[in-house]
CSV table of C-alpha atoms and ligand atoms in Angstrom, one decimal:
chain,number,residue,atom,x,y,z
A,22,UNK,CA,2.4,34.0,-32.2
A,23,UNK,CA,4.2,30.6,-32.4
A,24,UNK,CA,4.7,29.3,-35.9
A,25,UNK,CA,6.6,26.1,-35.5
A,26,UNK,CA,5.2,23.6,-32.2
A,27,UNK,CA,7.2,20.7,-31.4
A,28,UNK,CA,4.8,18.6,-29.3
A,29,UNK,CA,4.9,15.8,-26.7
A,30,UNK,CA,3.5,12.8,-28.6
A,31,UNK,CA,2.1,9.4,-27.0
A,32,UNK,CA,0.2,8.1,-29.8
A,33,UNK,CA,-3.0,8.7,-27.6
A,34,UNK,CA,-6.3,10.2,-29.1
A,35,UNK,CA,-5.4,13.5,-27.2
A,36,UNK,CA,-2.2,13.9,-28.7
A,37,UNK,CA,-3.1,13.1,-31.9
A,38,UNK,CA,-5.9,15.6,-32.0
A,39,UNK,CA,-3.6,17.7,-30.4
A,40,UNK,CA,-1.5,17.4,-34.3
A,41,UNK,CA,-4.6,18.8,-36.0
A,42,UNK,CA,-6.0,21.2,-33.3
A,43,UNK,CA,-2.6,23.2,-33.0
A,44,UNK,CA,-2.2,23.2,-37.2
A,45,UNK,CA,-6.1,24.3,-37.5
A,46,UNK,CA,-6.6,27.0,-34.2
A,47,UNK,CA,-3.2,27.5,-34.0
A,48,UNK,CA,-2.4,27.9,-37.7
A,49,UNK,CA,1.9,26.7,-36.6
A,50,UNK,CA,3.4,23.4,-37.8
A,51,UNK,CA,3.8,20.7,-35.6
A,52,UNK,CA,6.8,18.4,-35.0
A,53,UNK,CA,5.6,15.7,-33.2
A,54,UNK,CA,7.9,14.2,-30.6
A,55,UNK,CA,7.9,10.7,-29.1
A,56,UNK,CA,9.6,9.9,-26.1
A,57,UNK,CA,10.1,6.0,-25.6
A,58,UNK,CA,11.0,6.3,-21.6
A,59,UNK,CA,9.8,2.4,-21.6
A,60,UNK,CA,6.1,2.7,-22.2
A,61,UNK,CA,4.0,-0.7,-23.2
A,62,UNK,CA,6.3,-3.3,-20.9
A,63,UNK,CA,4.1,-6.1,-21.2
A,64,UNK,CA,3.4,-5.8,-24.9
A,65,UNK,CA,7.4,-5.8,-25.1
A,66,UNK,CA,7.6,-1.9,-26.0
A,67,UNK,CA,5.0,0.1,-28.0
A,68,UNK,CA,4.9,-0.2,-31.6
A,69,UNK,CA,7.0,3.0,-32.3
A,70,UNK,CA,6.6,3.3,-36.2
A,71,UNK,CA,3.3,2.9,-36.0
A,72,UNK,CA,3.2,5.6,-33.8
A,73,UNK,CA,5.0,7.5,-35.3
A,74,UNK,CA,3.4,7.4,-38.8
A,75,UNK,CA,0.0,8.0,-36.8
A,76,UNK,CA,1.7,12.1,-36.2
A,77,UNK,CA,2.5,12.1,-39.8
A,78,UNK,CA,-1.1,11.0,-40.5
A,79,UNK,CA,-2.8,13.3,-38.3
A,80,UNK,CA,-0.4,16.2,-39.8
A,81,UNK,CA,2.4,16.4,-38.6
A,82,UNK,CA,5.1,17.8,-40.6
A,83,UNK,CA,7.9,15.7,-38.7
A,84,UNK,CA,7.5,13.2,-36.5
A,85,UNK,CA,10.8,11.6,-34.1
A,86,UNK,CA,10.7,8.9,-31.8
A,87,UNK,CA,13.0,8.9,-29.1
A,88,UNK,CA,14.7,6.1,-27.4
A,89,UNK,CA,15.6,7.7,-23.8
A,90,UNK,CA,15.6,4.2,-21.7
A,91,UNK,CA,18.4,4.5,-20.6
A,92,UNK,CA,18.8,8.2,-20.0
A,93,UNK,CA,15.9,8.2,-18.0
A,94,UNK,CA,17.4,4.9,-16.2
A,95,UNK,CA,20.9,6.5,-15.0
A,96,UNK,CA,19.8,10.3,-15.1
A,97,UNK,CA,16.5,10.1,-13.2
A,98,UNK,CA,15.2,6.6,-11.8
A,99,UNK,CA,19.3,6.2,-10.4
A,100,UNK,CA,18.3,9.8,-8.5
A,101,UNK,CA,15.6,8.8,-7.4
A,102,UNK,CA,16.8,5.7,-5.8
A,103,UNK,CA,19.8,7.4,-4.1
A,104,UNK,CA,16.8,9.9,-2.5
A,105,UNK,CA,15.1,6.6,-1.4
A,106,UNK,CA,12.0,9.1,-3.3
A,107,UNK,CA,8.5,8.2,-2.8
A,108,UNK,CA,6.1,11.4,-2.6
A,109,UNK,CA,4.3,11.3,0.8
A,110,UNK,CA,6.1,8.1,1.7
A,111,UNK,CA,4.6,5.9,-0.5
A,112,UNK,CA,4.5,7.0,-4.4
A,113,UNK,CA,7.9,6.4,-6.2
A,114,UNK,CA,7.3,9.3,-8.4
A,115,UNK,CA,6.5,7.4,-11.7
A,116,UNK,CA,5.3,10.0,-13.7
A,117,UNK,CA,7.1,12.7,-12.2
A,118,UNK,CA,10.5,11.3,-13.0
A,119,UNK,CA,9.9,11.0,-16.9
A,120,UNK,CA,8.3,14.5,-17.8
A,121,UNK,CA,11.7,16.5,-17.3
A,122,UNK,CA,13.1,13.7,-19.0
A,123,UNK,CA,10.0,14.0,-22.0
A,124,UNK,CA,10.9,18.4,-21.5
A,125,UNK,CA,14.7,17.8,-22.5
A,126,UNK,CA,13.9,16.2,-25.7
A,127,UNK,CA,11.3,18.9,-26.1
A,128,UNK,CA,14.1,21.9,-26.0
A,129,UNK,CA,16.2,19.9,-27.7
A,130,UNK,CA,13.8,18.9,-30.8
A,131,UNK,CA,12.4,22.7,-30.5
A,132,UNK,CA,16.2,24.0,-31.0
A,133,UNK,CA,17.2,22.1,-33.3
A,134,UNK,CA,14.1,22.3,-35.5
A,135,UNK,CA,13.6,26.4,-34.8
A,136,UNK,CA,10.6,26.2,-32.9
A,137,UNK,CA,9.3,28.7,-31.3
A,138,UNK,CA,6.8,26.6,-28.5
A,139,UNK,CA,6.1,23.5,-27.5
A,140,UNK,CA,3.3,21.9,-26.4
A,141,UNK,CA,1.4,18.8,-24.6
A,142,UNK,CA,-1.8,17.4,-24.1
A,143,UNK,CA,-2.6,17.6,-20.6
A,144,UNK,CA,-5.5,18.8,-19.0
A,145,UNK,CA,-5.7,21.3,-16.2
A,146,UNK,CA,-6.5,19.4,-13.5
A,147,UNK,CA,-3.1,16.9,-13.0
A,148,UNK,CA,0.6,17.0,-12.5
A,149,UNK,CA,1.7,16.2,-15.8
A,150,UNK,CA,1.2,20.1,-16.8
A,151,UNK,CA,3.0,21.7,-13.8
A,152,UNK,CA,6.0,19.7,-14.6
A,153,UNK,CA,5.8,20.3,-18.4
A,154,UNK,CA,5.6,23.7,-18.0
A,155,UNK,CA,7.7,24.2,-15.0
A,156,UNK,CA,10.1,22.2,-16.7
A,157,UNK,CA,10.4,23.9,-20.0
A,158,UNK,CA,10.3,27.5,-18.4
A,159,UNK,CA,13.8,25.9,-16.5
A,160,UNK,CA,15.5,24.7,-19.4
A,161,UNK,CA,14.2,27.3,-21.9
A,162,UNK,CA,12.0,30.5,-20.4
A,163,UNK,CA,12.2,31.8,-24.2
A,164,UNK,CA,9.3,29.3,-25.3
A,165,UNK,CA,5.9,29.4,-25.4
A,166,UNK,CA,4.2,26.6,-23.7
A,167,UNK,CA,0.7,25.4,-25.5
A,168,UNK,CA,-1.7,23.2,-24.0
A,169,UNK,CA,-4.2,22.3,-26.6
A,170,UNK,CA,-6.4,19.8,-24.4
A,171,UNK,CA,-6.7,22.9,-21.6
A,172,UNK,CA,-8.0,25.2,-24.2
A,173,UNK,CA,-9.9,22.6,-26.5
A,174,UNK,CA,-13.0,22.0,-24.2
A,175,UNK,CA,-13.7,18.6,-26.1
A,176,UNK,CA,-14.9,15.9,-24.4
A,177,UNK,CA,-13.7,12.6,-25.2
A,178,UNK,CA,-16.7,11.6,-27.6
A,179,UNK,CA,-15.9,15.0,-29.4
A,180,UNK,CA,-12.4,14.1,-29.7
A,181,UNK,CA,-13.1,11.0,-31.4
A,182,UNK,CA,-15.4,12.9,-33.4
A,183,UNK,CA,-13.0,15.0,-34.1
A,184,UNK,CA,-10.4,12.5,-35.5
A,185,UNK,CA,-12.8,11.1,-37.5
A,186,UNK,CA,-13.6,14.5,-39.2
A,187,UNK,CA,-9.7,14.6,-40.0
A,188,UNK,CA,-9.1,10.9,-40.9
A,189,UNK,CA,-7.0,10.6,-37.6
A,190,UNK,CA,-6.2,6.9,-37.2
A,191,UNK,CA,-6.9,5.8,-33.4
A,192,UNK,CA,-7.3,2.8,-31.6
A,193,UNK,CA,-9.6,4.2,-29.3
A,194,UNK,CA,-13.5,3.9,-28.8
A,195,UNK,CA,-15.9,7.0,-27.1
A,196,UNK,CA,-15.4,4.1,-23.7
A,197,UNK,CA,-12.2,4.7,-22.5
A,198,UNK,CA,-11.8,2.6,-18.7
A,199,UNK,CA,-8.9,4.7,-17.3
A,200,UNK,CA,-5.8,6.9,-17.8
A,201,UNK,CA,-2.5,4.8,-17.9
A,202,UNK,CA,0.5,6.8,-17.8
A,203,UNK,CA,3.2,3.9,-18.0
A,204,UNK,CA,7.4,4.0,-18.1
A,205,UNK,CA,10.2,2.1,-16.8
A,206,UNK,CA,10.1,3.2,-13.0
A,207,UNK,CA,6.2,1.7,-13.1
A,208,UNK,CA,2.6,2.6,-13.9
A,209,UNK,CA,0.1,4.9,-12.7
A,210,UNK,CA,-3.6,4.6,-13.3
A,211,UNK,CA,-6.4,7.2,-12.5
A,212,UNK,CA,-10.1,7.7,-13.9
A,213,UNK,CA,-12.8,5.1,-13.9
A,214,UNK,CA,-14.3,3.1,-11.5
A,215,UNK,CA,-10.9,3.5,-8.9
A,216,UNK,CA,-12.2,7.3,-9.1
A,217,UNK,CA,-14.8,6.4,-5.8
A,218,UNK,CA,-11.6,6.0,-3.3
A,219,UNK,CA,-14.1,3.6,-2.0
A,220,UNK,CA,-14.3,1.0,-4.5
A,221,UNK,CA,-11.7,-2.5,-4.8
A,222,UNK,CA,-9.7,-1.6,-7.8
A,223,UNK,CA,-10.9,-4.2,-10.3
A,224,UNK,CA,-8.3,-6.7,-11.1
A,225,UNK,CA,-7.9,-5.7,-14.9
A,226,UNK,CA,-6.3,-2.7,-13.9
A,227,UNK,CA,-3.0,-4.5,-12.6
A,228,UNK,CA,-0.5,-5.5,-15.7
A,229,UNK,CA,2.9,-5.5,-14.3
A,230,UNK,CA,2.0,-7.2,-10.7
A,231,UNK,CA,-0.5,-9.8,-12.2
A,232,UNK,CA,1.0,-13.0,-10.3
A,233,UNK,CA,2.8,-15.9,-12.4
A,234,UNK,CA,5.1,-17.0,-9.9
A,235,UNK,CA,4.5,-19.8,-7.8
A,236,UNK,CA,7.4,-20.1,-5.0
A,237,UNK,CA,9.2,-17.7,-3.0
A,238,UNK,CA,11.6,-15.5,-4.9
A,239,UNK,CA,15.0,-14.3,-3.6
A,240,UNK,CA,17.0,-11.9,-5.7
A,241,UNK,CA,20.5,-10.3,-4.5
A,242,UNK,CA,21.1,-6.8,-5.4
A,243,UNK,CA,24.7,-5.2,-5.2
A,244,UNK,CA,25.0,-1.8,-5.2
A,245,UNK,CA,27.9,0.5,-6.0
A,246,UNK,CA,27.9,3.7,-4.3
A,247,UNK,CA,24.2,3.6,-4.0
A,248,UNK,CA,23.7,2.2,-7.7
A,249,UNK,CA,22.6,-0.7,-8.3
A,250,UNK,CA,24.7,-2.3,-10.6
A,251,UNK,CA,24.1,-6.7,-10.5
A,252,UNK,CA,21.3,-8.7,-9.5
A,253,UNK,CA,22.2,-12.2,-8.7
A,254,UNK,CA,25.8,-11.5,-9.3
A,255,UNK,CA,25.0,-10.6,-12.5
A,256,UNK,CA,25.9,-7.3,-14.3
A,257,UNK,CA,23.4,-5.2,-16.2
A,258,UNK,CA,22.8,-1.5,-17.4
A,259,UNK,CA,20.1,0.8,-15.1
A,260,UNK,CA,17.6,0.4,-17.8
A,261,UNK,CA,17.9,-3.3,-18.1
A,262,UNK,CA,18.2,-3.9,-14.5
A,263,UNK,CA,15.4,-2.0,-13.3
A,264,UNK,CA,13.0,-4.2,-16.0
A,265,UNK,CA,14.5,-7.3,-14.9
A,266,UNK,CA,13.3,-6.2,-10.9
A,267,UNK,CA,10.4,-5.2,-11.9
A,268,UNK,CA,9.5,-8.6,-14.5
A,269,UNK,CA,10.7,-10.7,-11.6
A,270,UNK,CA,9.6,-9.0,-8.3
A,271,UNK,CA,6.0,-7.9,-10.2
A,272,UNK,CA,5.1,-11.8,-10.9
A,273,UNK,CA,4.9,-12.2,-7.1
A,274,UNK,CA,2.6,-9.6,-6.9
A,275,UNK,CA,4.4,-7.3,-4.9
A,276,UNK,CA,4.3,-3.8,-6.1
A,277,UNK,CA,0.8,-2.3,-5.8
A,278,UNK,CA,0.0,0.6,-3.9
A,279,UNK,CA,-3.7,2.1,-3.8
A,280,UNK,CA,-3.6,5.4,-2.4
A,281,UNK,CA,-4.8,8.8,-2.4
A,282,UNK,CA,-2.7,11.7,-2.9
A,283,UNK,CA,-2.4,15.1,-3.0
A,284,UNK,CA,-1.8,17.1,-6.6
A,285,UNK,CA,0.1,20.1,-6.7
A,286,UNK,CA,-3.1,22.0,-8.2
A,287,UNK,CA,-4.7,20.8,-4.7
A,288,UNK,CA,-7.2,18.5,-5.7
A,289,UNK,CA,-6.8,14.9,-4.1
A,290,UNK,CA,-7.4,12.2,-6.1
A,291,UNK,CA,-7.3,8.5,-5.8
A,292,UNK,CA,-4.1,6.7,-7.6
A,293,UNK,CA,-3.0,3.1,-8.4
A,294,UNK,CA,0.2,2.3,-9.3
A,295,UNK,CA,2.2,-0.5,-9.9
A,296,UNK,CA,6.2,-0.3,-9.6
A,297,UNK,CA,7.4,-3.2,-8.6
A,298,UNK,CA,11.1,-2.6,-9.4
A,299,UNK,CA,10.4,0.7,-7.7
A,300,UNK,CA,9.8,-0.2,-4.8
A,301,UNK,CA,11.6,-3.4,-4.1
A,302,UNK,CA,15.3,-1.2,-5.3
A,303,UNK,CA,14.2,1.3,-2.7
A,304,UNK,CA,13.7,-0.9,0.1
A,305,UNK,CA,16.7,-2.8,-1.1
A,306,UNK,CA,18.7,0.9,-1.2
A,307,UNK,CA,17.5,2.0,2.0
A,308,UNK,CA,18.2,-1.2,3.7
A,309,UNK,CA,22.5,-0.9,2.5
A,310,UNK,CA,21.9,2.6,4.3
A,311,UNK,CA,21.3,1.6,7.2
A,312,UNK,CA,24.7,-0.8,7.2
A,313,UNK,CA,27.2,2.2,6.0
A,314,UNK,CA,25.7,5.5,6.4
A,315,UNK,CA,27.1,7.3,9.5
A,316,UNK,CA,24.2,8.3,11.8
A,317,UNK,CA,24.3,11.5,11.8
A,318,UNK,CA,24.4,11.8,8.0
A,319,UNK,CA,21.8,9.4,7.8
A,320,UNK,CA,19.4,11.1,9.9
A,321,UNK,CA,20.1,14.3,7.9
A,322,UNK,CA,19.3,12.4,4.5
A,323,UNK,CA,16.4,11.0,6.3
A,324,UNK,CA,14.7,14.9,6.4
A,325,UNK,CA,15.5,16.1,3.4
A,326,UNK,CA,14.1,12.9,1.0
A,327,UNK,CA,10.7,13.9,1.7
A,328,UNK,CA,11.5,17.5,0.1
A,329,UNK,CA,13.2,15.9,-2.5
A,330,UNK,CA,10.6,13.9,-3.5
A,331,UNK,CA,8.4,17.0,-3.3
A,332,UNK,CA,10.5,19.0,-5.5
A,333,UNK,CA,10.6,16.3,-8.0
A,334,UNK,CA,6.4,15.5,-7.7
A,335,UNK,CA,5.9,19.3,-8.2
A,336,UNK,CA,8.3,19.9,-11.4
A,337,UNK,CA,11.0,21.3,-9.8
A,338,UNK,CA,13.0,18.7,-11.3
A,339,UNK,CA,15.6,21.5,-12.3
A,340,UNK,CA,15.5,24.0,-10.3
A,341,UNK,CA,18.2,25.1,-7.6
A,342,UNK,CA,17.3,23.6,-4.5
A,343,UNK,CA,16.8,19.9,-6.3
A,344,UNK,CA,20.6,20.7,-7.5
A,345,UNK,CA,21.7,21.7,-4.1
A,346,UNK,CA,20.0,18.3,-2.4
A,347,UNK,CA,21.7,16.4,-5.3
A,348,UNK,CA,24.5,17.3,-4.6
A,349,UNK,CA,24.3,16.5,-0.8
A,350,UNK,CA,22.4,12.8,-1.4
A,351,UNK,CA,25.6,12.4,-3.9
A,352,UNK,CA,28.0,12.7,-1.4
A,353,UNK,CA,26.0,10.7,1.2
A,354,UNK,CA,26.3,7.7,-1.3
A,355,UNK,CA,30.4,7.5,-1.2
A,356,UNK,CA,30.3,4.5,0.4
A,357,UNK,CA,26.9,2.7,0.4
A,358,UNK,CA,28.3,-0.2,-1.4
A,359,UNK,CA,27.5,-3.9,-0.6
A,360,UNK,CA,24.7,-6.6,-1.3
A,361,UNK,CA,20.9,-6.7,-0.2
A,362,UNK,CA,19.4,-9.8,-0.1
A,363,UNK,CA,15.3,-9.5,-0.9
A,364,UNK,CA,12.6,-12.4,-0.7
A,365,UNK,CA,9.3,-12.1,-2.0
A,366,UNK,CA,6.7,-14.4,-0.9
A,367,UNK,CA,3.5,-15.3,-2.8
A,368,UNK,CA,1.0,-13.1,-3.2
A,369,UNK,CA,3.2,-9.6,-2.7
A,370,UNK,CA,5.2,-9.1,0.3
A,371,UNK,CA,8.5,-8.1,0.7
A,372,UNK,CA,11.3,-8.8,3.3
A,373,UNK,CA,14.6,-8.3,3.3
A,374,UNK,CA,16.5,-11.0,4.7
A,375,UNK,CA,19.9,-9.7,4.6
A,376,UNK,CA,23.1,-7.2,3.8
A,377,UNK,CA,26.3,-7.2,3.9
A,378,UNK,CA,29.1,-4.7,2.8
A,379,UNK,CA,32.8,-4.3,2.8
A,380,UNK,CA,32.6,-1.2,4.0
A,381,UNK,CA,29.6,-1.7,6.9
A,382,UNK,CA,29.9,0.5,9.5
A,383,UNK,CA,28.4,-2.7,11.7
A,384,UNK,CA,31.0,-4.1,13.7
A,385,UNK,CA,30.1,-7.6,14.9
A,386,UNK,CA,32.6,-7.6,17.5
A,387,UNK,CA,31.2,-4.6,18.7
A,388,UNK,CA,27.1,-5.6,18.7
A,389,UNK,CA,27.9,-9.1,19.5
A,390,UNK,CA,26.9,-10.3,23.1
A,391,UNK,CA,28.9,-13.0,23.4
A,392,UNK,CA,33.0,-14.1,23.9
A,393,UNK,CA,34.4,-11.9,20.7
A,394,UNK,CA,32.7,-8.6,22.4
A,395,UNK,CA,35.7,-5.7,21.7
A,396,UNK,CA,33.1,-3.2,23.5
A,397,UNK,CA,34.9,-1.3,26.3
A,398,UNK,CA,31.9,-1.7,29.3
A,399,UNK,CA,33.6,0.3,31.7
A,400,UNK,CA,33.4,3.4,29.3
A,401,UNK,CA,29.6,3.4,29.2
A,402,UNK,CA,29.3,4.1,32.9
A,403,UNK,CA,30.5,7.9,32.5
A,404,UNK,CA,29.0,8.0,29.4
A,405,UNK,CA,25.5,7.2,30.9
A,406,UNK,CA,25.8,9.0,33.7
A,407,UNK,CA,27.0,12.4,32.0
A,408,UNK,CA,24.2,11.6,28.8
A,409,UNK,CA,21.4,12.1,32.2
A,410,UNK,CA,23.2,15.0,34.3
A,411,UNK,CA,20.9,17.3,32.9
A,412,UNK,CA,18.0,15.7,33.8
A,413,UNK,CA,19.8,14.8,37.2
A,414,UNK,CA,19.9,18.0,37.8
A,415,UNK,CA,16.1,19.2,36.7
A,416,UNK,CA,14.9,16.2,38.9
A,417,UNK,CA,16.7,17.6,42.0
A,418,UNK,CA,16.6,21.3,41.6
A,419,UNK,CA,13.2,21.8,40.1
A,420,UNK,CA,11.6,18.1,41.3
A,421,UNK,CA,11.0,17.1,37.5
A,422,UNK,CA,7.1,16.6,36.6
A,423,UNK,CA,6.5,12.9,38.5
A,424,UNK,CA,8.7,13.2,40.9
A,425,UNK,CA,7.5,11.9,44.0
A,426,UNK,CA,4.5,10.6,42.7
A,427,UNK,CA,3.5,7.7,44.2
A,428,UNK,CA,2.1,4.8,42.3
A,429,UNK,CA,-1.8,4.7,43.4
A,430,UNK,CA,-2.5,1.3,44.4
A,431,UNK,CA,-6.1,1.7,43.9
A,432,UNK,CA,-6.4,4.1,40.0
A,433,UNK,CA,-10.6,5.5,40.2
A,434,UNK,CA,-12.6,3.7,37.9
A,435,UNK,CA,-12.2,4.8,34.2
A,436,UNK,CA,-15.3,6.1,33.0
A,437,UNK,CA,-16.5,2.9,30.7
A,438,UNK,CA,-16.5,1.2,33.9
A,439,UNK,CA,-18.8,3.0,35.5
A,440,UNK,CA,-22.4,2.1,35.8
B,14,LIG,N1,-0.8,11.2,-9.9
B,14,LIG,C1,0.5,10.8,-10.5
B,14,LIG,C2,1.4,11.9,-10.6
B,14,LIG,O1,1.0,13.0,-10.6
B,14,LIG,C3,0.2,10.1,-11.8
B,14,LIG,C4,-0.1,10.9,-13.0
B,14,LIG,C5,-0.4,10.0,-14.1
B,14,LIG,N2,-0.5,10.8,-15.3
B,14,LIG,C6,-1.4,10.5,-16.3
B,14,LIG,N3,-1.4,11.3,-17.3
B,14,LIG,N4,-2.2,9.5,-16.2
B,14,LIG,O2,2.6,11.7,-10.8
């Protein structure tokens, strides 16, 4: 039996029942760890003291709040933009990307502190768990995992209840209108009325794309080696960088995305997210691709980012085959250096309007139609004709499939047509 839990604190009524569950059923001492991975944007960062003195209120014997902005920047979103990642082709992988970096802090605090477990507060019907656990068992299979809120069986009323009982401070009321899970990559939000996949997402949901902007907005992003590294010619850290997209491209409006998805514990569930930044550095990324990656390569890259992104949504952020597909999107991103230029119209589109690198694999003189044309014509004629000699032959040996067919002059009436 565990004696000493270092746990993954958000400030949240769960977590912070979580505190006094794990010291009362559990009989351990908690160390309660916050991880700042850029939570609270648009109130200019949560209130971390207060936070924090809410663990030591609700009994914790130590509580640490972590700034990993930046780690979570350049270790995971900069990954994640190299693997152009979006789980089933649309979801940038908010959440998934900060968990494994929440589960390093975890080891770290639980090492450092002699722990013997840690533990979260998610339920047992999400994501979040898999990759907490997962995650964990990767970087440390010697500690316990607890997950208070899967063994609790309180319902939300209970759990204010319950903090009452202990003199918990929250913010919270019994009404709660969704589940925000919130960091620098973006913003996913579940429960509530967006649970009917039918219903329009009401407007108060949205925070980050809520429109301010009035006019078009361009912004050039350069890229080194598939990093971003300036917007506007200007450079700024990961962290900083991917805030300043977001701020800017999210007051157009663009960044929504309303979908429904499937978990890893197969339920489906209906999501809205909002990653502005996100999205627009992906498109921007996968653009510059297109300008310097060799084809082959590229279409090879092409295959493997959906598993990436699978790996990744199902906590297999460490794990061997991730490491393996690192290292190949790595070495695919030698030379995908340049400029992309994006314009966002008013409300929420995208386009990009143009690239350019000093190290394109475009060659003007050889796309161009007109006088500076450096393409050798004369060598296409072989090539075309030896690119269809199998099909040549097929044709004349085996008479393909329409060979001979003649075009019928007079097709029978389709059946819609018929009276
Ligand atoms: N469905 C998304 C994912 O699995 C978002 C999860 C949001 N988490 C939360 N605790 N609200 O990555």
């Amino acid at each position: 039996m565990a004696k000493r839990v270092v746990l993954a604190y958000s400030g949240g009524l769960d977590t912070s029942v979580a505190v006094r569950w794990l010291m009362e059923e559990h009989r351990v001492e908690v160390i309660a760890v916050a991880v700042d991975v850029g939570q609270g944007s648009e109130a200019g960062g949560e209130d971390w003291e207060s936070i924090r003195q809410r663990a030591l209120a609700a009994g914790a014997v130590e509580a640490l709040v972590i700034d990993a902005r930046r780690e979570m920047a350049e270790e995971f979103c900069l990954p994640a933009i190299a693997a152009n990642a979006k789980y089933e082709g649309k979801y940038p992988l908010v959440s998934a990307l900060s968990r494994p970096v929440i589960v390093r802090h975890l080891v770290a605090a639980a090492r450092a502190h002699r722990a013997d477990a840690v533990a979260h507060g998610c339920t047992g019907k999400g994501n979040d768990q898999v990759r907490f656990e997962v995650g964990t068992r990767a970087l440390a299979p010697d500690l316990e995992v607890l997950a208070p809120a899967r063994m609790w069986g309180l319902s939300r009323a209970q759990c204010v209840d319950y903090a009452a009982k202990w003199d918990i401070p929250i913010g919270q009321t019994k009404e709660k209108l969704y589940s925000i899970d919130e960091n620098l990559w973006g913003k996913a939000i579940e429960c509530g009325i967006i649970e009917d996949p039918w219903a329009d997402p009401p407007d108060d949901v949205y925070t980050l794309t809520q429109i301010s902007a009035t006019d078009p907005l361009e912004l050039v992003i350069g890229f080194d080696a598939g990093v971003p590294v300036s917007v506007d010619g200007r450079t700024l850290a990961a962290d900083e960088l991917i805030a300043e997209v977001g701020r800017r491209a999210g007051s157009t409006g663009f960044g929504r995305l309303d979908m429904v998805e499937n978990r890893r514990v197969g339920i489906k569930s209906r999501e809205i997210y909002e990653c502005p930044g996100a999205l627009a550095l992906i498109a921007a990324h996968a653009d510059l691709e297109d300008l310097t990656v060799e084809r082959d390569l590229h279409h090879e890259k092409a295959r493997l980012e959906p598993r990436w992104s699978e790996l990744v949504y199902d906590g297999l952020w460490f794990s061997p085959l991730k490491n393996a597909l690192d290292a190949f999107i790595a070495e695919s991103q030698r030379h995908v250096t340049g400029e992309v230029r994006l314009r966002f119209e008013v409300p929420g589109t995208l386009a990009i309007h143009g690239r350019r690198s000093p190290v394109a694999l475009y060659d003007h003189d050889l796309a161009t139609y007109d006088a500076t044309d450096s393409f050798r014509h004369s060598d296409a004629e072989g090539f075309v004709r030896l690119w269809g000699l199998g099909v040549a032959t097929w044709a004349a040996r085996q008479g393909g499939r329409d060979a001979g067919r003649p075009l019928d002059p007079n097709p029978p009436p389709r059946q819609a047509d018929r009276t």
